[in-house]
Coordinates of C-alpha atoms in Angstrom, one line a residue:
X1 CA 17.5 -3.6 40.5
X2 CA 19.7 -3.4 43.5
X3 CA 21.2 -6.6 44.9
X4 CA 21.2 -7.4 48.6
X5 CA 24.9 -6.4 49.0
X6 CA 24.2 -2.9 47.7
X7 CA 21.1 -2.6 49.8
X8 CA 23.1 -3.6 52.9
X9 CA 25.9 -1.0 52.1
X10 CA 23.3 1.7 51.6
X11 CA 21.6 0.9 55.0
X12 CA 25.0 1.2 56.7
X13 CA 25.5 4.6 55.1
X14 CA 22.0 5.7 56.3
X15 CA 22.5 4.4 59.8
X16 CA 26.1 5.5 60.1
X17 CA 27.0 2.3 61.9
X18 CA 27.1 -1.5 61.3
X19 CA 25.3 -2.4 64.5
X20 CA 22.3 -0.1 63.8
X21 CA 22.0 -1.2 60.2
X22 CA 22.2 -4.9 61.3
X23 CA 19.3 -4.4 63.6
X24 CA 17.2 -2.8 60.9
X25 CA 18.1 -5.5 58.4
X26 CA 17.6 -8.4 60.9
X27 CA 21.0 -9.9 60.2
X28 CA 24.1 -10.4 62.3
X29 CA 26.9 -7.8 62.4
X30 CA 29.5 -10.3 61.1
X31 CA 27.3 -11.1 58.1
X32 CA 26.7 -7.4 57.4
X33 CA 30.5 -6.7 57.8
X34 CA 31.2 -9.5 55.4
X35 CA 28.8 -8.0 52.8
X36 CA 30.5 -4.6 53.1
X37 CA 33.9 -6.2 52.6
X38 CA 32.6 -8.1 49.5
X39 CA 31.3 -4.8 48.0
X40 CA 34.6 -3.1 48.6
X41 CA 36.5 -6.0 47.0
X42 CA 34.3 -5.8 43.9
X43 CA 34.7 -2.0 43.9
X44 CA 38.5 -2.2 44.4
X45 CA 38.4 0.5 47.0
X46 CA 37.1 1.1 50.6
X47 CA 33.6 2.6 50.8
X48 CA 33.6 3.7 54.4
X49 CA 36.2 5.5 56.5
X50 CA 36.2 3.4 59.6
X51 CA 38.5 5.7 61.5
X52 CA 35.7 8.1 62.1
X53 CA 32.6 7.8 64.2
X54 CA 30.0 7.7 62.9
X55 CA 31.2 6.2 59.6
X56 CA 31.9 8.6 56.8
X57 CA 32.3 7.9 53.1
X58 CA 35.5 7.7 51.2
X59 CA 35.7 9.5 47.9
X60 CA 35.1 6.2 46.2
X61 CA 32.3 5.4 48.6
X62 CA 30.6 8.7 47.8
X63 CA 30.6 7.7 44.1
X64 CA 29.2 4.3 45.0
X65 CA 26.4 5.7 47.2
X66 CA 25.4 8.3 44.6
X67 CA 25.1 5.5 42.0
X68 CA 22.9 3.5 44.3
X69 CA 20.7 6.6 44.9
X70 CA 20.3 7.1 41.1
X71 CA 19.3 3.4 40.8
X72 CA 16.7 3.8 43.6
X73 CA 15.2 6.8 41.8
X74 CA 15.0 4.8 38.6
X75 CA 13.4 1.9 40.4
X76 CA 10.8 4.3 42.0
X77 CA 10.0 5.8 38.6
X78 CA 9.7 2.4 37.1
X79 CA 7.2 1.2 39.7
X80 CA 5.3 4.5 39.4
X81 CA 5.1 4.1 35.6
X82 CA 4.0 0.5 35.9
X83 CA 1.4 1.4 38.4
X84 CA 0.2 4.2 36.1
X85 CA -0.1 1.9 33.1
X86 CA -1.9 -0.8 35.1
X87 CA -4.4 1.8 36.3
X88 CA -4.4 3.5 32.8
X89 CA -3.2 6.7 34.3
X90 CA -0.1 6.9 32.1
X91 CA 1.4 5.4 29.0
X92 CA 1.2 5.7 25.3
X93 CA 0.1 3.7 22.2
X94 CA 1.5 4.0 18.7
X95 CA -1.0 3.3 15.9
X96 CA 0.1 2.6 12.3
X97 CA -2.1 2.9 9.2
X98 CA -2.0 3.3 5.4
X99 CA -5.7 3.3 4.4
X100 CA -8.0 6.2 3.5
X101 CA -10.7 4.6 5.6
X102 CA -8.5 4.7 8.7
X103 CA -8.4 8.5 8.4
X104 CA -12.1 8.4 9.3
X105 CA -12.1 5.4 11.6
X106 CA -9.0 6.3 13.8
X107 CA -10.3 9.7 15.0
X108 CA -13.6 8.2 16.0
X109 CA -11.8 5.4 18.0
X110 CA -9.3 7.8 19.5
X111 CA -12.1 10.1 20.6
X112 CA -13.8 7.2 22.5
X113 CA -10.5 6.0 23.9
X114 CA -9.5 9.4 25.2
X115 CA -12.9 9.9 26.9
X116 CA -12.2 6.7 28.9
X117 CA -8.4 7.0 29.3
X118 CA -7.4 10.7 29.0
X119 CA -3.9 10.3 30.4
X120 CA -2.8 7.8 27.7
X121 CA -0.9 9.5 24.8
X122 CA -1.7 8.4 21.2
X123 CA 0.9 8.5 18.4
X124 CA -0.3 7.9 14.8
X125 CA 2.1 6.9 12.0
X126 CA 1.0 7.0 8.4
X127 CA 2.9 4.5 6.2
X128 CA 2.4 2.2 3.2
X129 CA 0.5 -1.1 3.1
X130 CA 3.8 -2.9 2.3
X131 CA 5.7 -1.3 5.2
X132 CA 3.1 -1.7 7.9
X133 CA 3.9 -5.4 8.8
X134 CA 7.6 -4.4 9.1
X135 CA 6.7 -1.6 11.5
X136 CA 4.7 -4.0 13.6
X137 CA 7.2 -6.8 13.6
X138 CA 10.0 -4.4 14.6
X139 CA 7.7 -3.0 17.3
X140 CA 7.8 0.6 16.0
X141 CA 4.0 0.6 16.3
X142 CA 1.8 -1.2 18.8
X143 CA -1.0 -2.0 16.3
X144 CA -2.1 -1.3 12.8
X145 CA -5.3 -0.9 10.9
X146 CA -5.5 -2.8 7.6
X147 CA -7.7 -4.8 5.2
X148 CA -4.8 -7.0 4.2
X149 CA -4.7 -10.7 5.1
X150 CA -1.8 -11.0 7.6
X151 CA -2.9 -14.2 9.4
X152 CA 0.1 -16.1 8.3
X153 CA 2.3 -13.8 10.4
X154 CA 2.8 -14.1 14.1
X155 CA 0.2 -11.4 14.7
X156 CA -3.1 -11.2 16.5
X157 CA -6.0 -10.2 14.2
X158 CA -8.9 -8.3 15.7
X159 CA -11.7 -8.0 13.0
X160 CA -13.7 -4.8 13.3
X161 CA -16.2 -5.2 10.4
X162 CA -16.6 -6.9 7.0
X163 CA -15.9 -5.1 3.8
X164 CA -17.2 -6.1 0.4
X165 CA -15.8 -5.1 -2.9
X166 CA -18.1 -2.9 -4.9
X167 CA -17.9 -1.4 -8.4
X168 CA -19.3 2.0 -8.8
X169 CA -20.0 3.7 -12.2
X170 CA -21.4 7.0 -13.2
X171 CA -25.0 6.5 -14.3
X172 CA -24.5 8.1 -17.7
X173 CA -21.4 6.1 -18.5
X174 CA -21.5 4.8 -22.1
X175 CA -22.0 1.1 -22.8
X176 CA -23.4 0.0 -19.4
X177 CA -27.0 -0.7 -20.4
X178 CA -26.5 -4.5 -20.0
X179 CA -25.4 -3.9 -16.3
X180 CA -28.5 -1.9 -15.3
X181 CA -30.5 -5.0 -14.1
X182 CA -27.7 -5.7 -11.6
X183 CA -27.5 -2.2 -10.1
X184 CA -28.2 -1.9 -6.4
X185 CA -29.1 1.2 -4.3
X186 CA -26.7 3.0 -2.0
X187 CA -28.7 1.8 1.0
X188 CA -28.6 -1.8 -0.2
X189 CA -24.9 -1.6 -0.7
X190 CA -24.1 0.0 2.7
X191 CA -26.4 -2.3 4.6
X192 CA -25.4 -5.4 2.6
X193 CA -29.1 -6.1 2.1
X194 CA -29.1 -6.8 -1.7
X195 CA -30.2 -10.2 -2.9
X196 CA -27.6 -12.8 -4.1
X197 CA -29.2 -12.6 -7.6
X198 CA -28.1 -9.0 -7.9
X199 CA -24.4 -9.7 -7.3
X200 CA -22.3 -10.2 -10.4
X201 CA -20.3 -13.4 -10.8
X202 CA -19.3 -12.9 -14.5
X203 CA -16.6 -10.2 -14.6
X204 CA -16.8 -10.3 -18.4
X205 CA -19.8 -8.1 -18.1
X206 CA -17.4 -5.2 -17.4
X207 CA -15.4 -5.9 -20.6
X208 CA -14.6 -2.7 -22.4
X209 CA -15.3 -0.5 -19.4
X210 CA -12.3 1.6 -18.3
X211 CA -11.4 1.7 -14.6
X212 CA -9.9 4.2 -12.2
X213 CA -8.0 1.9 -9.9
X214 CA -5.7 1.8 -6.8
X215 CA -1.9 1.6 -7.1
X216 CA -0.1 -1.8 -7.4
X217 CA 1.1 -1.9 -3.7
X218 CA -2.5 -1.7 -2.4
X219 CA -4.8 -4.4 -1.2
X220 CA -7.5 -3.3 -3.6
X221 CA -5.1 -3.7 -6.6
X222 CA -4.6 -7.3 -5.6
X223 CA -8.4 -7.9 -5.3
X224 CA -9.0 -6.3 -8.6
X225 CA -6.3 -8.3 -10.3
X226 CA -7.9 -11.4 -8.8
X227 CA -11.2 -10.7 -10.5
X228 CA -10.1 -9.2 -13.8
X229 CA -6.7 -10.8 -14.4
X230 CA -3.5 -9.3 -15.7
X231 CA -4.6 -8.9 -19.3
X232 CA -7.7 -6.9 -18.5
X233 CA -5.7 -4.7 -16.0
X234 CA -3.6 -3.3 -18.8
X235 CA -6.7 -2.9 -20.9
X236 CA -8.8 -1.1 -18.3
X237 CA -6.4 1.3 -16.6
X238 CA -7.1 5.0 -16.9
X239 CA -5.5 6.3 -13.7
X240 CA -3.1 5.1 -11.1
X241 CA -3.4 7.2 -7.9
X242 CA -3.5 6.3 -4.2
X243 CA -6.1 8.9 -3.3
X244 CA -9.5 7.4 -2.8
X245 CA -11.2 10.8 -3.0
X246 CA -9.4 11.7 -6.2
X247 CA -10.3 8.3 -7.7
X248 CA -13.9 8.8 -6.7
X249 CA -14.1 12.2 -8.3
X250 CA -12.5 10.9 -11.4
X251 CA -15.2 8.3 -11.6
X252 CA -17.8 11.1 -11.2
X253 CA -16.2 13.0 -13.9
X254 CA -16.7 10.1 -16.3
X255 CA -13.1 8.8 -16.5
X256 CA -14.2 5.2 -15.7
X257 CA -15.6 2.8 -13.1
X258 CA -14.2 2.6 -9.6
X259 CA -13.3 -0.7 -8.0
X260 CA -13.6 0.0 -4.2
X261 CA -15.3 -1.3 -1.1
X262 CA -18.7 -0.6 0.6
X263 CA -16.9 0.8 3.7
X264 CA -15.0 3.3 1.5
X265 CA -18.2 4.4 0.0
X266 CA -19.7 4.7 3.4
X267 CA -17.6 7.8 4.0
X268 CA -19.0 9.2 0.7
X269 CA -22.5 10.7 0.6
X270 CA -24.9 8.9 -1.7
X271 CA -25.2 10.2 -5.2
X272 CA -28.0 9.9 -7.7
X273 CA -25.3 10.0 -10.4
X274 CA -23.8 6.7 -9.4
X275 CA -24.7 3.0 -9.9
X276 CA -23.4 0.4 -7.5
X277 CA -22.6 -3.2 -8.4
X278 CA -21.9 -6.1 -5.9
X279 CA -19.6 -9.0 -6.7
X280 CA -20.7 -12.6 -6.1
X281 CA -17.6 -14.2 -4.8
X282 CA -16.1 -15.2 -1.4
X283 CA -13.0 -13.3 -2.4
X284 CA -15.1 -10.1 -2.6
X285 CA -15.3 -10.1 1.2
X286 CA -12.5 -9.0 3.5
X287 CA -12.1 -7.9 7.1
X288 CA -11.1 -4.5 8.2
X289 CA -9.0 -5.3 11.3
X290 CA -6.7 -4.2 14.0
X291 CA -3.6 -6.2 14.1
X292 CA -1.0 -6.4 16.9
X293 CA 1.9 -8.5 18.1
X294 CA 1.4 -11.7 20.2
X295 CA 4.6 -10.8 22.2
X296 CA 3.7 -7.3 23.4
X297 CA 4.8 -6.8 27.1
X298 CA 2.1 -6.8 29.7
X299 CA 2.0 -3.1 30.2
X300 CA 1.6 -2.4 26.5
X301 CA -0.9 -5.3 26.2
X302 CA -3.2 -3.6 28.7
X303 CA -3.3 -0.4 26.7
X304 CA -3.7 -2.2 23.4
X305 CA -6.6 -4.3 24.7
X306 CA -8.4 -1.2 25.9
X307 CA -7.9 0.5 22.5
X308 CA -9.2 -2.6 20.7
X309 CA -12.2 -2.7 23.0
X310 CA -13.1 0.9 22.1
X311 CA -12.8 0.1 18.4
X312 CA -15.0 -2.9 18.7
X313 CA -17.6 -1.0 20.7
X314 CA -17.7 1.7 18.0
X315 CA -18.3 -0.7 15.2
X316 CA -20.4 -3.2 17.1
X317 CA -23.7 -2.3 15.3
X318 CA -22.2 -2.3 11.8
X319 CA -23.8 1.1 10.8
X320 CA -20.7 2.4 8.9
X321 CA -22.5 5.2 7.1
X322 CA -23.7 6.7 10.5
X323 CA -20.3 6.4 12.0
X324 CA -18.3 7.9 9.1
X325 CA -20.6 10.7 8.0

């Protein structure tokens, strides 16, 4: 931003005289002359050639005025950009994610957001669950989508919907006869409408059943380890891949049960070949959330808030299967 001295000098340049500039600036001629002298002392060279009428610029003065004009252009662009952001007519938002579910959720949210704010650019970064908090903290992204618990960080958590951990097994899998009374339908699972008596609290019922599971750096791995413990993890592992779709297809091919969530299954059409099992534990519940920084600047905050609003509108009724399919 220009200081008053620079503004005064520029007005003298425009008016070509001290007296005319003083009238426009509503200050006395001596005060204006003093400001010019101060600027020249700081510059170490004269700005105006006072031997000509009207005033002309010295070579040093020309460089000084050109610099002022560049600053004025930058200031004008800044004000235009701020106005554009405040009216949502310009700006951008950078979204970070690492979950398979986000690949379905984000396009739906972006579609709604672009309908309302077509002049805001959207940049999407795919990373890892471990790296996402770092990207957010370093402000390389404006917000992230995750199911991980990040409330201990200095972040704002905006829950979108509740997820529940589900175990899905192929119907003809060997050795699951004792689990059949606990099986729930796809509709009960998606709508969370099953009775508490159907949810399984004793994880030993799954002893001897192999699992297709998520990789160690994922939130699902941590959840599964919580329910089954370290010893059963080494006993049950049959595959270690980060692709939900591949894991689901491996389960359908009979390689083992799949430990996943109801929201992940919502993007998968119901199958008569599958049995679904709920888990009776508070730890089986988690929030799929948007997370952003507390300290985002006001311009970014406005765009982030509008994006979060669009996301919450989309998931307000909780009908995930209808949204994702």
